[in-house]
Short mmCIF file of C-alpha atoms and ligand atoms in Angstrom, two decimals:
data_model
loop_
_atom_site.label_atom_id
_atom_site.label_comp_id
_atom_site.label_asym_id
_atom_site.label_seq_id
_atom_site.Cartn_x
_atom_site.Cartn_y
_atom_site.Cartn_z
CA MET A 24 0.06 0.39 -0.11
CA TYR A 25 2.39 3.05 0.38
CA THR A 26 5.03 0.87 -1.40
CA GLN A 27 5.30 4.53 -3.71
CA SER A 28 7.60 5.26 -0.88
CA LEU A 29 10.97 3.80 -2.94
CA ASP A 30 10.92 5.16 -5.89
CA THR A 31 13.35 7.89 -4.62
CA ALA A 32 16.48 9.87 -6.32
CA PRO A 33 19.30 8.52 -4.08
CA ALA A 34 20.95 11.38 -1.90
CA LEU A 35 24.08 13.26 -1.87
CA LYS A 36 26.81 13.08 -0.13
CA ALA A 37 29.14 15.74 1.57
CA MET A 38 31.39 14.22 3.66
CA PRO A 39 33.45 15.43 7.09
CA ALA A 40 37.55 16.51 6.06
CA PRO A 41 39.29 13.43 7.15
CA ALA A 42 42.99 13.34 9.51
CA ASP A 43 44.83 12.25 7.77
CA ALA A 44 46.61 10.25 4.81
CA ALA A 45 44.78 6.25 5.75
CA GLN A 46 42.22 7.84 6.65
CA ALA A 47 42.01 9.85 3.63
CA GLY A 48 41.38 6.49 2.23
CA LEU A 49 39.57 4.74 4.26
CA GLN A 50 36.66 7.62 3.65
CA THR A 51 36.98 7.81 0.23
CA ARG A 52 36.26 3.45 -0.02
CA PHE A 53 33.55 4.82 2.44
CA ASP A 54 32.24 7.37 -0.10
CA THR A 55 32.30 5.36 -2.76
CA LYS A 56 30.35 3.31 -1.54
CA LEU A 57 27.40 5.57 -0.75
CA ASP A 58 28.33 6.65 -3.94
CA THR A 59 27.96 3.19 -5.98
CA SER A 60 24.80 1.90 -3.10
CA GLN A 61 26.79 -0.25 -2.60
CA LYS A 62 26.30 -1.24 1.51
CA ILE A 63 28.65 -1.16 3.90
CA GLU A 64 28.81 -3.54 6.07
CA PRO A 65 29.48 -4.36 10.15
CA GLN A 66 33.56 -5.31 8.47
CA ASP A 67 33.69 -2.30 6.94
CA TRP A 68 35.52 1.55 7.78
CA MET A 69 33.05 3.65 8.51
CA PRO A 70 33.64 8.19 10.02
CA GLU A 71 32.63 7.07 14.09
CA ALA A 72 29.77 9.57 13.07
CA TYR A 73 28.46 7.78 10.95
CA ARG A 74 28.74 4.47 13.31
CA LYS A 75 26.68 6.76 16.35
CA THR A 76 24.07 8.37 14.26
CA LEU A 77 23.01 4.35 13.02
CA ILE A 78 23.32 2.79 17.32
CA ARG A 79 21.50 6.00 18.10
CA GLN A 80 18.48 5.44 15.41
CA ILE A 81 18.42 1.25 15.13
CA SER A 82 18.44 1.42 19.05
CA GLN A 83 16.41 3.61 18.82
CA HIS A 84 13.65 1.58 16.88
CA ALA A 85 14.11 -1.87 18.72
CA HIS A 86 13.20 0.19 21.77
CA SER A 87 9.48 1.49 20.29
CA GLU A 88 9.12 -2.49 18.65
CA ILE A 89 9.56 -3.33 22.76
CA ILE A 90 7.33 -0.91 24.08
CA GLY A 91 5.23 -1.32 21.08
CA MET A 92 3.94 -4.71 22.52
CA GLN A 93 2.60 -3.14 24.94
CA PRO A 94 -0.85 -0.62 24.85
CA GLU A 95 -2.07 -3.40 21.80
CA GLY A 96 -1.18 -6.48 24.35
CA ASN A 97 -2.81 -4.37 26.88
CA TRP A 98 -6.03 -6.10 25.20
CA ILE A 99 -4.94 -9.55 24.40
CA SER A 100 -7.42 -11.04 27.64
CA ARG A 101 -10.35 -8.78 26.60
CA ALA A 102 -10.23 -9.47 23.17
CA PRO A 103 -14.10 -9.77 21.46
CA SER A 104 -13.05 -13.32 19.81
CA LEU A 105 -10.41 -16.38 19.78
CA LYS A 106 -9.93 -14.68 15.88
CA ARG A 107 -9.20 -12.12 17.11
CA LYS A 108 -7.00 -12.90 19.34
CA ALA A 109 -4.21 -14.64 18.10
CA ILE A 110 -3.76 -12.24 15.27
CA LEU A 111 -3.10 -9.90 18.19
CA LEU A 112 -0.75 -12.48 20.16
CA ALA A 113 0.44 -12.91 16.80
CA LYS A 114 1.08 -9.31 16.21
CA VAL A 115 1.72 -8.18 19.32
CA GLN A 116 5.16 -11.54 18.95
CA ASP A 117 5.85 -9.67 16.09
CA GLU A 118 6.64 -6.41 17.51
CA ALA A 119 8.80 -8.25 19.68
CA GLY A 120 10.63 -10.09 16.78
CA HIS A 121 11.05 -7.03 15.13
CA GLY A 122 12.65 -6.06 18.23
CA LEU A 123 15.16 -8.69 18.08
CA TYR A 124 16.40 -8.59 14.46
CA LEU A 125 16.90 -4.78 15.18
CA TYR A 126 19.02 -5.26 18.39
CA SER A 127 21.03 -7.67 16.47
CA ALA A 128 21.64 -4.95 13.98
CA ALA A 129 22.75 -2.60 16.22
CA GLU A 130 25.47 -5.05 17.90
CA THR A 131 26.92 -5.27 14.67
CA LEU A 132 27.62 -1.46 15.62
CA GLY A 133 29.22 -2.61 18.11
CA VAL A 134 27.42 -2.44 20.99
CA SER A 135 26.57 -4.59 23.50
CA ARG A 136 22.36 -5.63 24.30
CA ASP A 137 23.60 -4.98 27.82
CA GLN A 138 24.61 -1.38 26.84
CA LEU A 139 21.34 -0.85 24.98
CA LEU A 140 18.59 -1.71 26.82
CA ASP A 141 19.53 0.27 29.48
CA GLY A 142 18.99 2.69 27.65
CA LEU A 143 15.73 2.29 26.96
CA HIS A 144 14.98 1.01 31.95
CA THR A 145 16.67 4.02 33.26
CA GLY A 146 15.47 6.40 31.20
CA LYS A 147 18.34 8.25 28.78
CA ALA A 148 17.36 6.43 25.55
CA LYS A 149 14.00 8.12 23.99
CA TYR A 150 10.92 5.19 22.10
CA SER A 151 8.71 6.41 19.09
CA SER A 152 6.13 8.96 21.64
CA ILE A 153 2.99 6.93 19.96
CA PHE A 154 3.65 4.35 22.34
CA ASN A 155 3.07 6.47 25.86
CA TYR A 156 -0.80 7.33 24.40
CA PRO A 157 -3.00 4.52 26.12
CA THR A 158 -5.63 2.72 24.38
CA LEU A 159 -8.61 2.68 25.76
CA THR A 160 -10.88 1.01 24.18
CA TRP A 161 -10.61 -2.15 21.11
CA ALA A 162 -11.04 -0.26 18.85
CA ASP A 163 -8.00 1.68 19.54
CA VAL A 164 -5.96 -1.88 18.68
CA GLY A 165 -8.00 -1.11 15.27
CA VAL A 166 -6.80 1.96 14.53
CA ILE A 167 -3.02 1.93 15.95
CA GLY A 168 -2.51 -1.30 12.85
CA TRP A 169 -4.28 1.20 10.69
CA LEU A 170 -2.64 4.03 11.55
CA VAL A 171 0.19 3.50 13.19
CA ASP A 172 1.73 0.68 11.42
CA GLY A 173 0.62 2.50 8.21
CA ALA A 174 2.68 5.20 9.46
CA ALA A 175 5.32 2.87 11.32
CA ILE A 176 5.50 1.55 6.83
CA MET A 177 5.08 5.15 5.27
CA ASN A 178 8.44 5.75 7.56
CA GLN A 179 10.45 2.53 6.92
CA VAL A 180 10.31 1.47 2.98
CA PRO A 181 13.19 4.16 2.48
CA ILE A 182 14.63 2.34 5.25
CA CYS A 183 14.99 -0.61 3.01
CA ARG A 184 17.35 1.42 0.73
CA CYS A 185 19.77 2.48 3.87
CA SER A 186 23.45 1.99 2.90
CA TYR A 187 24.16 0.22 6.06
CA GLY A 188 23.89 -3.68 5.66
CA PRO A 189 22.38 -5.37 8.33
CA TYR A 190 20.05 -2.25 8.84
CA ALA A 191 18.80 -2.39 5.57
CA ARG A 192 17.94 -6.63 4.90
CA ALA A 193 15.91 -5.81 8.29
CA MET A 194 14.00 -4.21 7.78
CA ILE A 195 13.37 -5.56 3.79
CA ARG A 196 11.91 -8.25 6.73
CA ILE A 197 9.68 -6.58 9.26
CA CYS A 198 7.81 -3.70 6.48
CA LYS A 199 6.37 -7.31 4.69
CA GLU A 200 5.05 -7.90 8.85
CA GLU A 201 4.43 -4.30 8.90
CA SER A 202 2.45 -4.25 6.19
CA PHE A 203 0.43 -7.16 7.57
CA HIS A 204 -0.46 -5.77 10.69
CA GLN A 205 -1.52 -2.60 8.91
CA ARG A 206 -4.15 -4.25 6.94
CA GLN A 207 -4.86 -6.31 9.76
CA GLY A 208 -6.00 -3.35 11.65
CA PHE A 209 -8.38 -1.98 8.53
CA GLU A 210 -10.16 -4.76 7.80
CA SER A 211 -10.84 -5.28 12.44
CA LEU A 212 -12.27 -1.59 10.93
CA MET A 213 -14.38 -2.75 8.16
CA VAL A 214 -16.14 -5.52 10.97
CA GLN A 215 -16.89 -2.54 14.03
CA MET A 216 -18.22 0.37 11.54
CA GLY A 217 -20.25 -2.92 9.79
CA GLY A 218 -21.82 -2.62 12.65
CA THR A 219 -23.85 -0.83 16.19
CA ALA A 220 -24.04 2.59 15.53
CA GLU A 221 -22.10 2.46 18.78
CA GLN A 222 -19.26 0.48 17.57
CA ARG A 223 -19.28 3.41 15.00
CA THR A 224 -18.32 5.45 17.94
CA MET A 225 -16.10 4.24 19.36
CA VAL A 226 -13.87 3.34 16.33
CA GLN A 227 -14.67 7.70 15.56
CA ASP A 228 -13.46 8.38 18.28
CA ALA A 229 -10.19 6.40 18.40
CA VAL A 230 -10.09 8.07 15.73
CA ASN A 231 -9.18 11.00 16.59
CA ARG A 232 -8.01 10.09 20.06
CA TRP A 233 -5.10 8.71 17.26
CA TRP A 234 -4.90 10.77 14.74
CA TRP A 235 -2.65 14.34 15.78
CA PRO A 236 -0.60 12.12 18.02
CA VAL A 237 -0.14 9.90 14.83
CA LEU A 238 0.93 12.82 12.28
CA ALA A 239 3.48 13.68 14.63
CA MET A 240 4.83 10.27 14.90
CA PHE A 241 7.05 11.12 11.85
CA GLY A 242 9.55 13.22 14.39
CA PRO A 243 10.22 17.47 14.06
CA PRO A 244 8.99 20.26 10.75
CA ASP A 245 12.46 19.45 8.98
CA ALA A 246 13.02 22.90 9.71
CA ASN A 247 13.48 21.68 13.00
CA SER A 248 14.99 18.49 12.40
CA PRO A 249 18.71 18.98 13.74
CA ASN A 250 19.32 14.69 12.37
CA THR A 251 17.74 14.64 8.80
CA ALA A 252 21.03 16.76 6.46
CA GLN A 253 23.32 14.83 7.71
CA GLY A 254 21.72 11.23 7.82
CA MET A 255 20.32 12.22 4.53
CA ARG A 256 23.99 12.79 3.25
CA TRP A 257 24.80 9.43 4.99
CA GLY A 258 21.32 7.30 2.50
CA ILE A 259 20.47 6.83 5.87
CA LYS A 260 17.24 9.43 6.23
CA ARG A 261 16.54 9.11 2.19
CA ILE A 262 12.56 10.87 2.91
CA SER A 263 12.58 13.48 5.57
CA ASN A 264 9.65 13.67 7.91
CA ASP A 265 7.24 16.17 6.22
CA GLU A 266 7.65 14.20 2.49
CA LEU A 267 6.67 11.68 5.07
CA ARG A 268 4.04 13.26 6.84
CA GLN A 269 2.85 14.86 3.97
CA LYS A 270 2.72 10.92 2.14
CA PHE A 271 0.89 9.74 4.68
CA VAL A 272 -1.97 11.73 4.55
CA ASP A 273 -2.29 11.94 0.81
CA ALA A 274 -2.79 8.24 1.22
CA THR A 275 -4.09 7.88 4.51
CA VAL A 276 -7.49 10.68 3.69
CA PRO A 277 -8.56 7.85 0.63
CA GLN A 278 -9.13 5.37 3.42
CA THR A 279 -11.31 7.35 5.78
CA LYS A 280 -13.67 7.44 2.36
CA VAL A 281 -13.74 3.28 2.91
CA LEU A 282 -13.84 2.60 5.72
CA GLY A 283 -16.92 5.59 6.26
CA VAL A 284 -14.87 7.48 9.36
CA THR A 285 -13.27 11.74 8.69
CA LEU A 286 -10.70 13.14 9.79
CA PRO A 287 -10.49 15.85 13.17
CA ASP A 288 -8.44 17.66 11.42
CA PRO A 289 -10.85 21.53 9.65
CA ASP A 290 -7.79 22.99 7.86
CA LEU A 291 -8.05 18.74 5.87
CA LYS A 292 -9.18 19.71 2.19
CA TRP A 293 -7.65 18.58 -1.14
CA ASN A 294 -5.17 21.31 -2.69
CA GLU A 295 -5.08 21.32 -6.10
CA ASP A 296 -1.53 23.84 -6.65
CA ARG A 297 0.12 21.30 -4.43
CA GLN A 298 -1.62 18.21 -5.11
CA CYS A 299 -1.82 16.49 -1.73
CA HIS A 300 -4.01 17.63 0.79
CA ASP A 301 -3.04 20.70 3.32
CA TYR A 302 -3.17 20.40 7.14
CA GLY A 303 -3.71 20.95 9.76
CA ALA A 304 -0.91 22.73 12.99
CA ILE A 305 0.13 19.80 14.85
CA ASP A 306 1.28 21.11 18.73
CA TRP A 307 4.63 20.82 19.02
CA ASP A 308 4.43 21.55 22.13
CA ASP A 309 2.79 18.27 23.26
CA PHE A 310 5.48 15.71 20.78
CA TRP A 311 7.93 17.54 22.77
CA ALA A 312 6.53 16.74 26.35
CA VAL A 313 5.87 13.79 25.17
CA VAL A 314 9.03 12.27 24.49
CA GLY A 315 10.61 14.74 27.63
CA GLY A 316 9.17 11.95 29.00
CA ASN A 317 5.74 13.62 30.18
CA GLY A 318 3.62 11.61 28.10
CA PRO A 319 -0.43 10.01 29.63
CA CYS A 320 2.26 6.55 29.90
CA ASN A 321 5.43 7.16 29.95
CA LYS A 322 5.90 6.64 33.76
CA GLU A 323 4.36 3.45 33.90
CA ARG A 324 5.15 1.59 29.78
CA LEU A 325 8.76 2.11 31.26
CA ALA A 326 8.53 0.46 34.33
CA THR A 327 6.54 -2.15 32.96
CA ARG A 328 9.23 -2.42 30.34
CA VAL A 329 12.54 -3.08 33.93
CA LYS A 330 9.46 -4.97 35.84
CA ALA A 331 9.08 -6.95 32.87
CA HIS A 332 13.34 -7.28 32.58
CA GLU A 333 13.60 -8.27 35.47
CA GLU A 334 11.04 -10.85 35.67
CA GLY A 335 12.58 -12.77 32.99
CA GLN A 336 16.64 -12.49 34.87
CA TRP A 337 16.07 -16.35 35.84
CA VAL A 338 15.36 -17.25 31.83
CA ARG A 339 18.68 -15.48 30.50
CA ASP A 340 21.18 -17.22 33.53
CA ALA A 341 19.30 -20.65 32.82
CA ALA A 342 19.89 -20.18 29.57
CA LEU A 343 23.62 -18.39 29.81
CA ALA A 344 23.86 -22.00 32.07
CA TYR A 345 22.28 -23.85 29.91
CA ALA A 346 24.49 -22.55 26.55
CA ASP A 347 28.21 -23.52 29.23
CA LYS A 348 27.03 -26.29 30.07
CA GLN A 349 26.58 -27.88 25.49
CA LYS A 350 30.06 -25.98 25.77
CA ALA A 351 31.76 -27.77 28.52
CA ARG A 352 30.54 -31.34 27.46
CA ALA A 353 31.37 -30.61 23.55
CA LEU A 354 34.36 -29.12 24.26
CA LYS A 355 34.25 -32.59 26.99
CA GLU A 356 34.16 -34.77 23.72
CA ALA A 357 36.05 -33.13 21.78
CA ALA A 358 39.93 -33.40 24.24
N1 LIG B 28 9.42 9.89 19.84
O1 LIG B 28 16.02 15.28 14.06
P1 LIG B 28 14.67 14.33 13.60
C1 LIG B 28 6.68 1.54 15.41
C2 LIG B 28 13.32 12.70 18.54
S1 LIG B 28 8.06 1.49 15.07
C3 LIG B 28 10.24 10.12 20.63
O2 LIG B 28 13.82 14.17 13.32
P2 LIG B 28 16.08 11.19 12.74
C4 LIG B 28 5.97 0.11 14.77
C5 LIG B 28 14.64 11.65 17.61
O3 LIG B 28 15.46 11.05 17.92
C6 LIG B 28 8.03 3.31 15.23
N2 LIG B 28 11.43 10.87 19.22
O4 LIG B 28 15.58 12.64 14.04
C7 LIG B 28 5.34 -1.16 15.86
C8 LIG B 28 15.46 12.81 17.45
O5 LIG B 28 16.43 12.72 18.92
P3 LIG B 28 17.31 12.41 19.30
C9 LIG B 28 9.54 3.50 14.92
C10 LIG B 28 10.93 11.47 17.79
O6 LIG B 28 16.52 10.72 13.17
C11 LIG B 28 4.38 -0.40 15.19
C12 LIG B 28 15.16 14.66 17.80
O7 LIG B 28 14.06 13.69 17.80
N3 LIG B 28 10.19 4.24 14.45
O8 LIG B 28 5.54 2.15 15.08
C13 LIG B 28 10.35 10.29 17.69
O9 LIG B 28 17.03 12.37 11.31
C14 LIG B 28 3.05 -0.65 15.73
C15 LIG B 28 15.19 15.43 16.06
O10 LIG B 28 14.38 14.57 15.29
C16 LIG B 28 11.29 4.61 13.87
O11 LIG B 28 11.98 4.04 15.00
C17 LIG B 28 9.36 9.96 17.73
N4 LIG B 28 8.18 9.95 16.72
O12 LIG B 28 14.27 11.14 12.49
C18 LIG B 28 5.00 -1.29 16.72
C19 LIG B 28 12.07 4.10 11.94
N5 LIG B 28 10.73 11.37 16.32
O13 LIG B 28 17.90 10.95 19.25
C20 LIG B 28 4.43 -1.34 17.82
C21 LIG B 28 13.57 5.12 12.57
C22 LIG B 28 11.81 11.78 16.62
O14 LIG B 28 18.36 13.48 18.04
C23 LIG B 28 3.42 -1.76 16.59
N6 LIG B 28 13.85 6.02 12.91
N7 LIG B 28 12.30 12.23 17.10
O15 LIG B 28 17.44 12.51 20.91
C24 LIG B 28 13.34 7.57 12.43
O16 LIG B 28 12.66 7.39 11.16
C25 LIG B 28 13.77 8.48 13.15
O17 LIG B 28 15.06 8.22 14.04
C26 LIG B 28 13.35 9.62 12.84
C27 LIG B 28 13.56 11.29 13.80
C28 LIG B 28 12.28 9.67 11.71
C29 LIG B 28 11.82 8.67 14.52
#
């Protein structure tokens, strides 16, 4: 549904000046790889700032996936049928899998899983603002699939072309699964919209609450996005925050018509000159408050995550003890 995001021109490259001749050679090789759309792999030389940027973005992305299990996970025990429960269980499990692929991709950059998780658990690392809002009704689960996964795909399909090989390859699989998630959300909402007046009101209420946070999820406006320019030069980011947000609005408006819901924006209208939709002002103060830890559910999300990690310690200990035992046995047999 969102694969048009792949059709973009390659970004320009502009690298900082190298420190000496040896580094200049490495830098040239790195630049050439970017210029010729070859992937940078873990064993390749890369500028330190490129490595750090990737660790920042990939780990934030991984944290978002595992914190993102909570809003929907909240409804697993209350899904309205066995079918919806099985679908939701599979979806939430997929998000855990996405987190694992992404942590593994980040680890190839020389950072450990423990360091990454420590950043999340101590509140130092960011994760997506969108997962700090509550899921008040069953309709929220459908809206997360339709709009949150829809926005995630819009942002993530271009990352399949990211210059860093392990991240790009992880994203190909993730996007396939996210696309399925988005369609299941839309289908669930279609069923609810075909139900009672009360169900339709519930869906509309969920759309009203999620629309603006979803638009903000693409990140600050390009003019206030400190990481975009360099991220695009390095081929990590392919399309800017505002461009992706616009594509998402334009893709979503026709879907609202099929669904029979409205979007809570009186300024939303087709602009004939720009050949896209105009939309109203996003509340960036609210966004930054949420990013800064003061959203409706930040504290609850982090506390739940830390508790799950602590309660899982015995599983990690048991797995390590088993691996040690296997290793010792293999050594004994080889001796
Ligand atoms: N929330 O200069 P920019 C999902 C931060 S996965 C919190 O524009 P950049 C799947 C940003 O980190 C959703 N913070 O930064 C799912 C930076 O702070 P820093 C996650 C945000 O990196 C669905 C500062 O603002 N997806 O939904 C947010 O060039 C359903 C300045 O921003 C990804 O992570 C935000 N929304 O662009 C799971 C995709 N936006 O680090 C469960 C990969 C910005 O300098 C259920 N990431 N910030 O301290 C990206 O594409 C980029 O990192 C952006 C931000 C676009 C998120």
